[in-house]
Short mmCIF file of C-alpha atoms in Angstrom, two decimals:
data_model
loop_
_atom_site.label_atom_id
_atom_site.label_comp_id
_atom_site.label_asym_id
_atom_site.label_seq_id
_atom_site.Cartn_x
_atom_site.Cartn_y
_atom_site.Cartn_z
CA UNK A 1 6.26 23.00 24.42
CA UNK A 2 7.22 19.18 23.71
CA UNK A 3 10.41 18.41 26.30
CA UNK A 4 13.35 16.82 24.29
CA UNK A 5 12.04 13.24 26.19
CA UNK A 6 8.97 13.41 25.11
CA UNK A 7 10.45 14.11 21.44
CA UNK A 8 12.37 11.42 21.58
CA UNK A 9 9.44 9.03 22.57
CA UNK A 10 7.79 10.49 19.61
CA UNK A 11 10.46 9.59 17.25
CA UNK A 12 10.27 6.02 18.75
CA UNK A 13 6.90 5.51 17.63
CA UNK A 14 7.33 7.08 14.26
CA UNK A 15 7.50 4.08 12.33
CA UNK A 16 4.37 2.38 14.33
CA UNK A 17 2.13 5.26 13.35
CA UNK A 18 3.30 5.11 10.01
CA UNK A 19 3.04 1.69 9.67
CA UNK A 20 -0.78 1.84 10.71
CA UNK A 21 -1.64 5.48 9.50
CA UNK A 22 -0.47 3.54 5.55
CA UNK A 23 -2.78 0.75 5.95
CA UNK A 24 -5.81 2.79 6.98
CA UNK A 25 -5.20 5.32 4.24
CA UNK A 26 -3.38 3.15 1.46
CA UNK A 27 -1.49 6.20 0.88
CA UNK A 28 2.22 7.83 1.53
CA UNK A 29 1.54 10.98 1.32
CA UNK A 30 -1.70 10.71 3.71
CA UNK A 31 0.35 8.37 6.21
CA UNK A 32 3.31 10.99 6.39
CA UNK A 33 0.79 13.61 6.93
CA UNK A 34 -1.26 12.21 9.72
CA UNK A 35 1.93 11.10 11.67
CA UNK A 36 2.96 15.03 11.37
CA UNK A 37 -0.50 15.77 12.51
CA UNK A 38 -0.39 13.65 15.47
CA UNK A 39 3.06 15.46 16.32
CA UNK A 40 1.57 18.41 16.57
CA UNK A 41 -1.60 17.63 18.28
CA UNK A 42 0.85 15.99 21.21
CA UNK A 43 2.86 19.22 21.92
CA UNK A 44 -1.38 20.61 22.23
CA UNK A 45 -1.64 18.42 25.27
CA UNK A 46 -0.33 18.42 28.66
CA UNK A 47 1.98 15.27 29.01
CA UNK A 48 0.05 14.38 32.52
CA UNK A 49 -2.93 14.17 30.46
CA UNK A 50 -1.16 11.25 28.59
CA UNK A 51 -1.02 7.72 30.25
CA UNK A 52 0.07 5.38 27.02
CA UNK A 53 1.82 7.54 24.45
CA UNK A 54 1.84 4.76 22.07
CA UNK A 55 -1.81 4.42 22.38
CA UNK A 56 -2.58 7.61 22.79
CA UNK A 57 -1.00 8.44 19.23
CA UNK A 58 -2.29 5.02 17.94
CA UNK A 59 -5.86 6.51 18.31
CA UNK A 60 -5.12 10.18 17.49
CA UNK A 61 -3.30 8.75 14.35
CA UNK A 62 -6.69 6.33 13.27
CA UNK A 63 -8.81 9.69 14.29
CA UNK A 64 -7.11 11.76 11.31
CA UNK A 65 -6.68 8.62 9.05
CA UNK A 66 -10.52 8.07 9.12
CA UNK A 67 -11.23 11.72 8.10
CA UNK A 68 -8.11 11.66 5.18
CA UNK A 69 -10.57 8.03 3.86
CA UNK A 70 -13.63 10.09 3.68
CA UNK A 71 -12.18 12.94 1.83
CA UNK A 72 -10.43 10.16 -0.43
CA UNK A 73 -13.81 8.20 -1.13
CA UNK A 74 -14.75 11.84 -2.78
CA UNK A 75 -11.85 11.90 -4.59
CA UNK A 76 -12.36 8.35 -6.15
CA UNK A 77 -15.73 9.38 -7.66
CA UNK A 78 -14.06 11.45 -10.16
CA UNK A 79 -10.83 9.23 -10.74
CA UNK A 80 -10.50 8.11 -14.12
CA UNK A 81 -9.80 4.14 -14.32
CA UNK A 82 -8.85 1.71 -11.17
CA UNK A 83 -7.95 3.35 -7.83
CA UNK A 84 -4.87 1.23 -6.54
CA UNK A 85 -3.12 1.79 -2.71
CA UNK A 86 -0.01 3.26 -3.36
CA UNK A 87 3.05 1.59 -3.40
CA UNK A 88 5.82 1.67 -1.13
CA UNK A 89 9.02 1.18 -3.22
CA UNK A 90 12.86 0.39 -2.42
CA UNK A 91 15.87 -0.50 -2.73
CA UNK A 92 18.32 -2.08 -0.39
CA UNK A 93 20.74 0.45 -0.77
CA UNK A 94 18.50 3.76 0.06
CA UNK A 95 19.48 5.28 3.17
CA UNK A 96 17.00 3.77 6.07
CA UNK A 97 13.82 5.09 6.14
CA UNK A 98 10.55 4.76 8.46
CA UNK A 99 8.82 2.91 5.41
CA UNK A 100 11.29 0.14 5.65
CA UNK A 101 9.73 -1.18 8.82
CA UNK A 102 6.35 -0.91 7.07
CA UNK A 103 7.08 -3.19 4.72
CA UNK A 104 8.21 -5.63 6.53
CA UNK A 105 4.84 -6.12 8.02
CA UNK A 106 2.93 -8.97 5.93
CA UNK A 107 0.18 -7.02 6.44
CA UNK A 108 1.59 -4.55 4.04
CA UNK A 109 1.73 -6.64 0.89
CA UNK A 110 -0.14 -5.31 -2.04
CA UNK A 111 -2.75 -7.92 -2.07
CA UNK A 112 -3.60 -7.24 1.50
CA UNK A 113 -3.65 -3.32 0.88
CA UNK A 114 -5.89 -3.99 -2.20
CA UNK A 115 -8.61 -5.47 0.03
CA UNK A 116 -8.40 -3.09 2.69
CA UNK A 117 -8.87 -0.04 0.00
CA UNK A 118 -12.07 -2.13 -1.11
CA UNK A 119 -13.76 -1.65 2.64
CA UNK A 120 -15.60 1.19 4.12
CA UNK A 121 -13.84 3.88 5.94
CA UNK A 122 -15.37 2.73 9.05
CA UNK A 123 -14.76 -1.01 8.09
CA UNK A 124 -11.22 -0.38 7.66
CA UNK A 125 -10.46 1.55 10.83
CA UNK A 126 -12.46 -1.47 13.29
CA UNK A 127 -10.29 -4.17 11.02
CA UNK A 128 -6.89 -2.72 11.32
CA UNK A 129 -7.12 -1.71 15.09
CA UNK A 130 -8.82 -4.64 16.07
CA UNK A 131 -7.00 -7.74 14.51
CA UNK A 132 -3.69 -6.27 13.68
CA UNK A 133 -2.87 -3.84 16.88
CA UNK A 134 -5.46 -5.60 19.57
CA UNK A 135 -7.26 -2.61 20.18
CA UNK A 136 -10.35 -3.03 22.44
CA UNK A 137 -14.17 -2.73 20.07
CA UNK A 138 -14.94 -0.16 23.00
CA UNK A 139 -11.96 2.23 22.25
CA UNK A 140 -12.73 1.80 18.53
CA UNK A 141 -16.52 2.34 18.76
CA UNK A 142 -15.31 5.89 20.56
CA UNK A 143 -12.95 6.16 17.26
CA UNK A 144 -15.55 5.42 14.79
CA UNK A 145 -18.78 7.05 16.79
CA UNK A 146 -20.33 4.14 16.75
CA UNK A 147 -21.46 1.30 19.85
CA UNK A 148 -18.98 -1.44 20.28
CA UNK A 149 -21.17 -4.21 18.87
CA UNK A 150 -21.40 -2.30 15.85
CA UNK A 151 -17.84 -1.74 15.87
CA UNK A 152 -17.39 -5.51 16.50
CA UNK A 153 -19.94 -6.15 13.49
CA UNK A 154 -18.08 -4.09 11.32
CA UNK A 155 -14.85 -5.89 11.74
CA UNK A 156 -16.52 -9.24 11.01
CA UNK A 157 -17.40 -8.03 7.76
CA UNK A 158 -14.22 -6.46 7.05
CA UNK A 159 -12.90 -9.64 8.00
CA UNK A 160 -14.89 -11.88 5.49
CA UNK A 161 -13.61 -9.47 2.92
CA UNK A 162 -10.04 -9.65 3.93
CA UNK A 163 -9.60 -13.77 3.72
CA UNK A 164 -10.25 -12.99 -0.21
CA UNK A 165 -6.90 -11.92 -0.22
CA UNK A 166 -3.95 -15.01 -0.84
CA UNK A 167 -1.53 -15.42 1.89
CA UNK A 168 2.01 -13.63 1.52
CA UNK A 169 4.17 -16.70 -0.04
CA UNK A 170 7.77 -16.88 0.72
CA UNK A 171 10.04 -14.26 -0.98
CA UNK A 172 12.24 -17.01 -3.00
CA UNK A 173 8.79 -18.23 -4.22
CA UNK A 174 7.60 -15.24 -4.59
CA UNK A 175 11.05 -13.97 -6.92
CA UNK A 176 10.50 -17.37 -8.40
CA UNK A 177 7.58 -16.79 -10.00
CA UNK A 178 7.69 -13.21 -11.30
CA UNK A 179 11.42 -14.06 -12.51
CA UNK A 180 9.16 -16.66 -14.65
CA UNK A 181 6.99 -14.60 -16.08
CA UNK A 182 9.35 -11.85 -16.50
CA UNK A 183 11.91 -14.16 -18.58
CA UNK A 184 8.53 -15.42 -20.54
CA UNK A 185 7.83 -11.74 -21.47
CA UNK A 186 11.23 -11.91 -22.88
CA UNK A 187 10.46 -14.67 -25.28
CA UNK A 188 7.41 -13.05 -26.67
CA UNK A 189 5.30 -16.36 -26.79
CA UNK A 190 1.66 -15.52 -25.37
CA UNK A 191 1.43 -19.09 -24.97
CA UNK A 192 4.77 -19.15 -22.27
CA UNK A 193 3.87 -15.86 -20.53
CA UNK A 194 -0.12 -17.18 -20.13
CA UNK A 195 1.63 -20.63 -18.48
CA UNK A 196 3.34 -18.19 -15.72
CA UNK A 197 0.00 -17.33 -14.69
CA UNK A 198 -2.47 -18.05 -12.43
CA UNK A 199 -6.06 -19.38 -13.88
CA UNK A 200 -7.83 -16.61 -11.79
CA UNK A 201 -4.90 -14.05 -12.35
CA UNK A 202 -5.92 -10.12 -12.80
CA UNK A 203 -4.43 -7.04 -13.83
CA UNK A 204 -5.32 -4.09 -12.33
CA UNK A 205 -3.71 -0.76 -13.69
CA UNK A 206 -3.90 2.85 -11.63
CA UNK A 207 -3.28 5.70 -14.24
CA UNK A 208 -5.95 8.44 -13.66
CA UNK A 209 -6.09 9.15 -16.92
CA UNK A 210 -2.61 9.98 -17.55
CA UNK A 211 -1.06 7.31 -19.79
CA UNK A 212 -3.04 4.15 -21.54
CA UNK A 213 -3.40 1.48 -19.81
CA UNK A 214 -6.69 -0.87 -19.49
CA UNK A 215 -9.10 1.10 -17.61
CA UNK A 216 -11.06 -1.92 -16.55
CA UNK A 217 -9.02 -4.93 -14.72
CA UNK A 218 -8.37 -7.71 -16.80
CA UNK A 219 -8.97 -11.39 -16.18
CA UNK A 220 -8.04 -14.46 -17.57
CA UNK A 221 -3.89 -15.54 -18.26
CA UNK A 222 -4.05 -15.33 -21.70
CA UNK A 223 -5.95 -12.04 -21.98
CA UNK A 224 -3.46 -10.55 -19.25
CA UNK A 225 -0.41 -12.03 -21.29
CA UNK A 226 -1.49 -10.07 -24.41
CA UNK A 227 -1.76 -6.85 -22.42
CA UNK A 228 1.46 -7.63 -20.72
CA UNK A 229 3.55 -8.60 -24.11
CA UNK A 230 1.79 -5.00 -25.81
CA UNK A 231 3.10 -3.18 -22.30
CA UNK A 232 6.16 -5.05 -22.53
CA UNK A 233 7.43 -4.08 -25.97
CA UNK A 234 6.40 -0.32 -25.57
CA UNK A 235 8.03 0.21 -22.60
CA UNK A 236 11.62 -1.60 -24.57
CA UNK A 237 10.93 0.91 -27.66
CA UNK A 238 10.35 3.77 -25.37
CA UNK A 239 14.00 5.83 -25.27
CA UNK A 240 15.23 7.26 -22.03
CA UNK A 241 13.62 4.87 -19.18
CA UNK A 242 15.44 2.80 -17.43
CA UNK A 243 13.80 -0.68 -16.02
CA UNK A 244 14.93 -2.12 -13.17
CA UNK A 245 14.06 -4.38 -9.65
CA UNK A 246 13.01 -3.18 -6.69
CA UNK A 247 10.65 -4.08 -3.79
CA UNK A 248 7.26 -3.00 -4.23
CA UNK A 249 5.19 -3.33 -0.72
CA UNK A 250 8.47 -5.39 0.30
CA UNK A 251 8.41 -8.02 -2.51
CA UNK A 252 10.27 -7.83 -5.88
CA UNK A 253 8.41 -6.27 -8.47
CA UNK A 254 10.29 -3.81 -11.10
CA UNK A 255 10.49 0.04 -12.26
CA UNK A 256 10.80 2.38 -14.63
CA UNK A 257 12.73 5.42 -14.42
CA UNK A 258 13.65 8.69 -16.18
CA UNK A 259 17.42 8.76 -15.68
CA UNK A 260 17.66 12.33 -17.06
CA UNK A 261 15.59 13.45 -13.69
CA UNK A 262 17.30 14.59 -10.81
CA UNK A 263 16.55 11.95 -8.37
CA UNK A 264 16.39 8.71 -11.02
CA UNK A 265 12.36 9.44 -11.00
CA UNK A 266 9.91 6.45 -11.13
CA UNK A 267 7.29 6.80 -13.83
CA UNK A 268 5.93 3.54 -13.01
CA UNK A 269 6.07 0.34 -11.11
CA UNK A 270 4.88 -2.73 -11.39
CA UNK A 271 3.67 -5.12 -8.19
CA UNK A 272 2.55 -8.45 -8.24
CA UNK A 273 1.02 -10.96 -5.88
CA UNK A 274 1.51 -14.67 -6.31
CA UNK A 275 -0.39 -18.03 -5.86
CA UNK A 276 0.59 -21.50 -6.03
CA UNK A 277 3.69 -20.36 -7.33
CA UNK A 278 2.45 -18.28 -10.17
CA UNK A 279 1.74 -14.85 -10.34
CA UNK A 280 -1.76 -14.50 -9.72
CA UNK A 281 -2.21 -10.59 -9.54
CA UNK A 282 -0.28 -7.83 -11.22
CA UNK A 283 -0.58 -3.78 -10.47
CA UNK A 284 0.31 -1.15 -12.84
CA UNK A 285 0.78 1.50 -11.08
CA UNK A 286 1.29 4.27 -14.10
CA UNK A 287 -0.29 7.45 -12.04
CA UNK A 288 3.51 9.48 -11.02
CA UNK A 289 1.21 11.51 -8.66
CA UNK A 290 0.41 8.07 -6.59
CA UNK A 291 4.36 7.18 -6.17
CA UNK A 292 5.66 9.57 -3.71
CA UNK A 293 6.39 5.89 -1.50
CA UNK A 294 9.00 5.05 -4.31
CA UNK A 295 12.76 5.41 -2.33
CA UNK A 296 14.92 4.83 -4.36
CA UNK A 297 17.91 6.72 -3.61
#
């Protein structure tokens, strides 16, 4: 039986474990789950047998995450489309939450998520634990099952793959330039939304199937402002969705809702990453089963 102390201590740490159980997984649900796991698999154990809780949860939490990534990788083969991370979503004035200390972790952004969900299972585990939390390649090699020089190779290719990714800009420059390319969808000029774009911008669109979308990603500003404009005006024709800002992965991005729901609930979100002060990514997220991390109430 866990003593109200050691509950306590738990609850402490919640946020920690979530905040590294979402960036091995790229997923809410999964993240929520393994923290629950962990909880349970602590009141297993004798408390003497526990020196660090924090690390002792750290590496029971990466343990559960690692088998949630394998199970996902055979869930991908079947996905219809472009497999995204899921978003974490909110709004300042949600009641606090665990997620909101996630995303306030750079490490969190989209951008950085979309590169981690491109690495092996094993990849992923040795880069997160390594460079973000300082874990020793000897504790992780235990983790993975592997030696520690192969755990140490692993997160030198996972790190390779990771500087692909921009660096987080500034929020005001980040607002700055979606606010740009938002007020150019307005307009309907290709030619003005293309200019609030980045020459190597893509658009990347997660809908398993269950609303059109581009299944490939799209490249190119003035091919993504086409698709954006075509989005753009169905979404304004469609009746009873709402559109609105909120942070996505802790940066603005907006959302759709169905007002007539009973909790204001998100159909879809869109995320973007930006680059030299224009937006060089953008993420459709369009699948409603991938947005149980949208708080918005």
């Amino acid at each position: 039986m866990v003593s109200p102390l050691l509950a306590d201590l738990f609850e402490s740490h919640r946020a920690h474990l979530l905040s590294v159980a979402y960036r091995l997984t790229g997923s809410v649900g999964d993240a929520e789950d393994a923290v629950q796991e962990s909880w349970l698999r602590m009141a297993g154990v004798h408390q003497s047998e526990i020196d660090d809780l924090r690390a002792w949860l750290t590496t029971v939490v990466s343990r559960i995450c690692l088998d949630h990534l394998r199970s996902a990788a055979v869930r991908r083969e079947s996905y219809v489309g472009q497999w995204l991370p899921e978003p974490i979503v909110t709004t300042p004035s949600r009641t606090p939450d665990p997620l909101d200390v996630v995303v306030r972790n750079q490490d969190s952004r989209m951008a950085a998520m979309v590169v981690l969900d491109a690495l092996t299972p094993q990849q992923r585990v040795a880069l997160v634990l390594h460079d973000s939390l300082d874990v020793p390649f000897d504790e992780i090699a235990e983790i993975l099952g592997v030696s520690a020089d192969a755990a140490r190779q692993l997160a030198v290719r996972a790190r390779k793959a990771a500087a692909k990714a921009p660096e987080p800009v500034p929020d005001d420059v980040h607002d700055q330039a979606v606010h740009k390319f938002l007020a150019a969808l307005a307009t309907g000029d290709v030619v003005a939304v293309a200019a609030t774009l980045h020459p190597d911008a893509t658009f990347v669109a997660d809908a398993g199937g269950t609303t059109k979308t581009a299944l490939n990603v799209v490249a190119g500003a003035e091919k993504i402002a086409r698709l954006a404009l075509g989005l753009w005006r169905k979404h304004l024709e469609e009746p009873g969705l709402d559109m609105g800002f909120a942070a996505v992965n802790g940066q603005s991005g907006l959302v759709l809702t169905d007002p007539n729901s009973p909790f204001g609930r998100p159909v879809r979100v869109l995320g973007f990453s930006v680059r030299d002060g224009k937006v060089w990514a953008a993420y459709d997220f369009a699948n409603v089963m991938k947005l149980s991390g949208a708080r918005l109430r």
